[in-house]
mmCIF file of C-alpha atoms in Angstrom:
data_model
loop_
_atom_site.group_PDB
_atom_site.id
_atom_site.type_symbol
_atom_site.label_atom_id
_atom_site.label_comp_id
_atom_site.label_asym_id
_atom_site.label_seq_id
_atom_site.Cartn_x
_atom_site.Cartn_y
_atom_site.Cartn_z
ATOM 1 C CA UNK A 1 21.982 21.534 -20.618
ATOM 2 C CA UNK A 2 18.982 23.776 -19.951
ATOM 3 C CA UNK A 3 18.980 27.136 -21.701
ATOM 4 C CA UNK A 4 19.088 30.108 -19.336
ATOM 5 C CA UNK A 5 15.996 32.312 -19.101
ATOM 6 C CA UNK A 6 16.653 35.855 -20.278
ATOM 7 C CA UNK A 7 14.890 39.003 -19.115
ATOM 8 C CA UNK A 8 13.817 40.286 -22.519
ATOM 9 C CA UNK A 9 11.851 43.141 -20.998
ATOM 10 C CA UNK A 10 15.002 44.466 -19.348
ATOM 11 C CA UNK A 11 16.950 44.007 -22.581
ATOM 12 C CA UNK A 12 14.306 46.026 -24.450
ATOM 13 C CA UNK A 13 14.663 48.870 -21.952
ATOM 14 C CA UNK A 14 18.460 48.809 -22.292
ATOM 15 C CA UNK A 15 18.114 49.138 -26.068
ATOM 16 C CA UNK A 16 15.661 52.022 -25.723
ATOM 17 C CA UNK A 17 18.002 53.786 -23.284
ATOM 18 C CA UNK A 18 20.764 53.456 -25.874
ATOM 19 C CA UNK A 19 18.522 54.988 -28.566
ATOM 20 C CA UNK A 20 17.638 57.888 -26.259
ATOM 21 C CA UNK A 21 21.308 58.564 -25.491
ATOM 22 C CA UNK A 22 22.128 58.588 -29.203
ATOM 23 C CA UNK A 23 19.271 61.042 -29.806
ATOM 24 C CA UNK A 24 17.915 58.899 -32.632
ATOM 25 C CA UNK A 25 14.437 57.907 -33.800
ATOM 26 C CA UNK A 26 14.928 54.680 -35.752
ATOM 27 C CA UNK A 27 12.404 52.915 -37.966
ATOM 28 C CA UNK A 28 10.857 49.691 -36.715
ATOM 29 C CA UNK A 29 8.871 47.063 -38.625
ATOM 30 C CA UNK A 30 6.380 45.456 -36.252
ATOM 31 C CA UNK A 31 4.832 42.112 -37.118
ATOM 32 C CA UNK A 32 1.267 42.138 -35.754
ATOM 33 C CA UNK A 33 -1.353 39.398 -35.630
ATOM 34 C CA UNK A 34 -4.402 41.366 -34.441
ATOM 35 C CA UNK A 35 -5.633 44.591 -32.852
ATOM 36 C CA UNK A 36 -5.686 43.520 -29.157
ATOM 37 C CA UNK A 37 -2.096 42.267 -29.323
ATOM 38 C CA UNK A 38 -0.976 45.519 -30.977
ATOM 39 C CA UNK A 39 -2.400 47.881 -28.368
ATOM 40 C CA UNK A 40 0.253 48.030 -25.672
ATOM 41 C CA UNK A 41 3.224 47.330 -27.995
ATOM 42 C CA UNK A 42 2.328 50.460 -29.978
ATOM 43 C CA UNK A 43 2.056 52.472 -26.780
ATOM 44 C CA UNK A 44 5.437 51.096 -25.668
ATOM 45 C CA UNK A 45 7.300 51.562 -28.964
ATOM 46 C CA UNK A 46 6.021 54.682 -30.696
ATOM 47 C CA UNK A 47 7.629 57.239 -28.348
ATOM 48 C CA UNK A 48 11.012 55.951 -29.561
ATOM 49 C CA UNK A 49 10.503 54.463 -33.049
ATOM 50 C CA UNK A 50 8.773 55.274 -36.327
ATOM 51 C CA UNK A 51 6.631 52.132 -36.453
ATOM 52 C CA UNK A 52 5.181 50.362 -39.477
ATOM 53 C CA UNK A 53 2.951 47.349 -38.843
ATOM 54 C CA UNK A 54 3.389 44.319 -41.094
ATOM 55 C CA UNK A 55 0.236 42.171 -41.197
ATOM 56 C CA UNK A 56 1.780 38.813 -42.123
ATOM 57 C CA UNK A 57 -0.721 36.152 -41.064
ATOM 58 C CA UNK A 58 -1.491 33.567 -43.731
ATOM 59 C CA UNK A 59 -1.910 31.090 -40.872
ATOM 60 C CA UNK A 60 -5.332 32.503 -39.949
ATOM 61 C CA UNK A 61 -8.278 30.293 -40.923
ATOM 62 C CA UNK A 62 -10.833 30.815 -42.397
ATOM 63 C CA UNK A 63 -10.444 33.915 -44.554
ATOM 64 C CA UNK A 64 -13.471 35.530 -42.902
ATOM 65 C CA UNK A 65 -11.544 35.417 -39.625
ATOM 66 C CA UNK A 66 -8.420 36.793 -41.307
ATOM 67 C CA UNK A 67 -10.422 39.700 -42.720
ATOM 68 C CA UNK A 68 -12.152 40.350 -39.409
ATOM 69 C CA UNK A 69 -8.859 40.576 -37.524
ATOM 70 C CA UNK A 70 -7.343 42.771 -40.217
ATOM 71 C CA UNK A 71 -10.317 45.132 -40.252
ATOM 72 C CA UNK A 72 -10.257 45.381 -36.463
ATOM 73 C CA UNK A 73 -6.571 46.249 -36.613
ATOM 74 C CA UNK A 74 -7.305 48.960 -39.192
ATOM 75 C CA UNK A 75 -10.055 50.299 -36.920
ATOM 76 C CA UNK A 76 -7.719 50.459 -33.951
ATOM 77 C CA UNK A 77 -4.929 52.087 -35.966
ATOM 78 C CA UNK A 78 -7.317 54.830 -37.013
ATOM 79 C CA UNK A 79 -8.160 55.408 -33.331
ATOM 80 C CA UNK A 80 -4.488 55.323 -32.354
ATOM 81 C CA UNK A 81 -3.349 57.668 -35.116
ATOM 82 C CA UNK A 82 -6.091 60.159 -34.299
ATOM 83 C CA UNK A 83 -5.193 60.228 -30.605
ATOM 84 C CA UNK A 84 -1.412 59.953 -30.753
ATOM 85 C CA UNK A 85 1.232 62.358 -31.975
ATOM 86 C CA UNK A 86 2.923 59.333 -33.548
ATOM 87 C CA UNK A 87 1.526 57.923 -36.792
ATOM 88 C CA UNK A 88 1.672 54.215 -37.585
ATOM 89 C CA UNK A 89 1.418 52.781 -41.093
ATOM 90 C CA UNK A 90 0.069 49.351 -42.002
ATOM 91 C CA UNK A 91 1.270 47.022 -44.754
ATOM 92 C CA UNK A 92 -0.872 43.982 -45.552
ATOM 93 C CA UNK A 93 0.767 40.921 -47.082
ATOM 94 C CA UNK A 94 -0.926 38.549 -49.504
ATOM 95 C CA UNK A 95 -3.119 35.892 -47.881
ATOM 96 C CA UNK A 96 -1.932 32.383 -48.846
ATOM 97 C CA UNK A 97 -3.594 30.062 -46.369
ATOM 98 C CA UNK A 98 -3.475 26.820 -48.396
ATOM 99 C CA UNK A 99 0.224 27.238 -49.092
ATOM 100 C CA UNK A 100 0.834 27.997 -45.431
ATOM 101 C CA UNK A 101 -1.189 25.022 -44.175
ATOM 102 C CA UNK A 102 0.851 22.678 -46.365
ATOM 103 C CA UNK A 103 3.899 23.598 -44.282
ATOM 104 C CA UNK A 104 2.095 23.037 -40.967
ATOM 105 C CA UNK A 105 0.205 19.886 -41.972
ATOM 106 C CA UNK A 106 2.975 17.371 -41.056
ATOM 107 C CA UNK A 107 2.680 18.629 -37.449
ATOM 108 C CA UNK A 108 -1.134 18.875 -37.390
ATOM 109 C CA UNK A 109 -1.599 16.381 -34.537
ATOM 110 C CA UNK A 110 0.588 18.286 -32.103
ATOM 111 C CA UNK A 111 -0.843 20.220 -29.190
ATOM 112 C CA UNK A 112 -0.657 23.995 -29.196
ATOM 113 C CA UNK A 113 2.679 25.369 -28.042
ATOM 114 C CA UNK A 114 4.734 22.566 -29.568
ATOM 115 C CA UNK A 115 6.780 22.472 -32.785
ATOM 116 C CA UNK A 116 3.865 23.345 -35.077
ATOM 117 C CA UNK A 117 3.390 26.634 -33.269
ATOM 118 C CA UNK A 118 7.129 27.321 -33.248
ATOM 119 C CA UNK A 119 7.206 26.742 -37.010
ATOM 120 C CA UNK A 120 4.209 29.061 -37.429
ATOM 121 C CA UNK A 121 5.916 31.846 -35.470
ATOM 122 C CA UNK A 122 9.116 31.364 -37.433
ATOM 123 C CA UNK A 123 7.478 31.384 -40.868
ATOM 124 C CA UNK A 124 5.584 34.613 -40.242
ATOM 125 C CA UNK A 125 8.452 36.342 -38.500
ATOM 126 C CA UNK A 126 10.852 35.383 -41.275
ATOM 127 C CA UNK A 127 8.534 36.711 -43.987
ATOM 128 C CA UNK A 128 8.083 39.991 -42.133
ATOM 129 C CA UNK A 129 11.768 40.237 -41.199
ATOM 130 C CA UNK A 130 12.790 39.723 -44.836
ATOM 131 C CA UNK A 131 10.530 42.609 -45.881
ATOM 132 C CA UNK A 132 11.948 44.817 -43.122
ATOM 133 C CA UNK A 133 15.478 44.068 -44.271
ATOM 134 C CA UNK A 134 14.739 44.637 -47.954
ATOM 135 C CA UNK A 135 13.146 47.998 -47.118
ATOM 136 C CA UNK A 136 15.983 49.163 -44.875
ATOM 137 C CA UNK A 137 14.193 49.269 -41.527
ATOM 138 C CA UNK A 138 16.504 49.796 -38.580
ATOM 139 C CA UNK A 139 14.703 47.307 -36.321
ATOM 140 C CA UNK A 140 12.238 44.429 -36.523
ATOM 141 C CA UNK A 141 10.110 42.822 -33.815
ATOM 142 C CA UNK A 142 6.742 41.149 -33.229
ATOM 143 C CA UNK A 143 3.789 41.852 -30.932
ATOM 144 C CA UNK A 144 3.453 38.152 -30.100
ATOM 145 C CA UNK A 145 5.354 38.460 -26.805
ATOM 146 C CA UNK A 146 2.301 40.263 -25.372
ATOM 147 C CA UNK A 147 0.374 36.988 -25.253
ATOM 148 C CA UNK A 148 0.163 34.854 -22.116
ATOM 149 C CA UNK A 149 -0.330 31.847 -24.407
ATOM 150 C CA UNK A 150 3.000 32.351 -26.178
ATOM 151 C CA UNK A 151 6.448 31.728 -24.733
ATOM 152 C CA UNK A 152 8.509 34.908 -25.040
ATOM 153 C CA UNK A 153 11.742 32.964 -24.628
ATOM 154 C CA UNK A 154 10.929 30.953 -27.747
ATOM 155 C CA UNK A 155 9.727 33.926 -29.792
ATOM 156 C CA UNK A 156 12.775 36.027 -28.970
ATOM 157 C CA UNK A 157 15.140 33.172 -29.733
ATOM 158 C CA UNK A 158 13.485 32.815 -33.145
ATOM 159 C CA UNK A 159 14.016 36.531 -33.702
ATOM 160 C CA UNK A 160 17.648 36.346 -32.618
ATOM 161 C CA UNK A 161 18.267 33.369 -34.910
ATOM 162 C CA UNK A 162 16.651 35.186 -37.839
ATOM 163 C CA UNK A 163 18.750 38.282 -37.168
ATOM 164 C CA UNK A 164 21.798 36.317 -38.303
ATOM 165 C CA UNK A 165 20.324 36.370 -41.834
ATOM 166 C CA UNK A 166 19.545 40.077 -42.011
ATOM 167 C CA UNK A 167 21.196 43.442 -41.451
ATOM 168 C CA UNK A 168 18.060 44.851 -39.759
ATOM 169 C CA UNK A 169 18.473 44.591 -35.992
ATOM 170 C CA UNK A 170 16.092 42.463 -33.927
ATOM 171 C CA UNK A 171 14.417 44.312 -31.039
ATOM 172 C CA UNK A 172 14.018 41.954 -28.093
ATOM 173 C CA UNK A 173 10.789 42.282 -26.115
ATOM 174 C CA UNK A 174 8.473 40.872 -23.516
ATOM 175 C CA UNK A 175 5.489 43.174 -23.865
ATOM 176 C CA UNK A 176 3.366 41.314 -21.309
ATOM 177 C CA UNK A 177 5.756 42.205 -18.466
ATOM 178 C CA UNK A 178 5.423 45.126 -16.024
ATOM 179 C CA UNK A 179 1.626 44.984 -16.416
ATOM 180 C CA UNK A 180 1.819 45.357 -20.182
ATOM 181 C CA UNK A 181 -0.817 42.632 -20.538
ATOM 182 C CA UNK A 182 -3.086 44.507 -18.118
ATOM 183 C CA UNK A 183 -2.709 47.720 -20.097
ATOM 184 C CA UNK A 184 -3.501 45.829 -23.313
ATOM 185 C CA UNK A 185 -6.713 44.539 -21.723
ATOM 186 C CA UNK A 186 -7.679 48.060 -20.632
ATOM 187 C CA UNK A 187 -7.257 49.406 -24.152
ATOM 188 C CA UNK A 188 -9.167 46.470 -25.676
ATOM 189 C CA UNK A 189 -12.105 47.067 -23.347
ATOM 190 C CA UNK A 190 -11.983 50.836 -23.821
ATOM 191 C CA UNK A 191 -12.391 50.507 -27.578
ATOM 192 C CA UNK A 192 -14.484 47.323 -27.580
ATOM 193 C CA UNK A 193 -11.997 45.503 -29.802
ATOM 194 C CA UNK A 194 -12.863 42.085 -31.179
ATOM 195 C CA UNK A 195 -10.982 39.436 -29.201
ATOM 196 C CA UNK A 196 -10.614 36.177 -31.102
ATOM 197 C CA UNK A 197 -11.487 32.839 -29.513
ATOM 198 C CA UNK A 198 -8.587 30.804 -30.936
ATOM 199 C CA UNK A 199 -4.998 31.400 -31.988
ATOM 200 C CA UNK A 200 -5.491 31.320 -35.751
ATOM 201 C CA UNK A 201 -4.537 28.246 -37.767
ATOM 202 C CA UNK A 202 -6.969 25.620 -39.040
ATOM 203 C CA UNK A 203 -5.856 23.202 -36.327
ATOM 204 C CA UNK A 204 -6.501 25.617 -33.472
ATOM 205 C CA UNK A 205 -9.810 26.481 -35.183
ATOM 206 C CA UNK A 206 -10.836 22.808 -35.293
ATOM 207 C CA UNK A 207 -10.006 22.436 -31.603
ATOM 208 C CA UNK A 208 -12.024 25.566 -30.831
ATOM 209 C CA UNK A 209 -15.063 24.221 -32.718
ATOM 210 C CA UNK A 210 -14.893 20.889 -30.851
ATOM 211 C CA UNK A 211 -14.710 22.659 -27.490
ATOM 212 C CA UNK A 212 -17.496 25.051 -28.467
ATOM 213 C CA UNK A 213 -19.830 22.203 -29.418
ATOM 214 C CA UNK A 214 -19.295 20.255 -26.195
#
């Protein structure tokens, strides 16, 4: 039986309306993979939440690329914090690419978007979610639903499944909707943010190199 498609954007707005009615400003741990994907989600979330970004991305290969994306995120956060009345903190997790690749390697021959990618989302989200729970954040979510290349139904279902393990609440999202992806592009161009050419893991990197050399 096919699983019904949920409107995660609408569900995110319902949750925000509830927060507004309760006159609260909860804490939110936001898993982020890069600066461009963080742009609109921060604009969307910070009026309602105290946001801390968790940079949990041991999938990124090679380390030079990991460092470049991290440094670009730091650059954008400095811009954001200087312009916005809301301040966002950043926590960087230890980079363990070889250990991470060992978990993905059995699925290395799969195309992007299949089970290898789902496992990659789940591993990073779980690591970040665990931290959020241990540090008593009210909510957890990820910026990955901003991407056209990622299925928001899958990402949100992973988040919902993980929420059964933790007391921190999962914030459902579909940041690309209602022209969120267009706003993200505007911000990226405005600040000349580095936009990576491949998703991140060694297998997407190898595919990128092959295509580049054709």
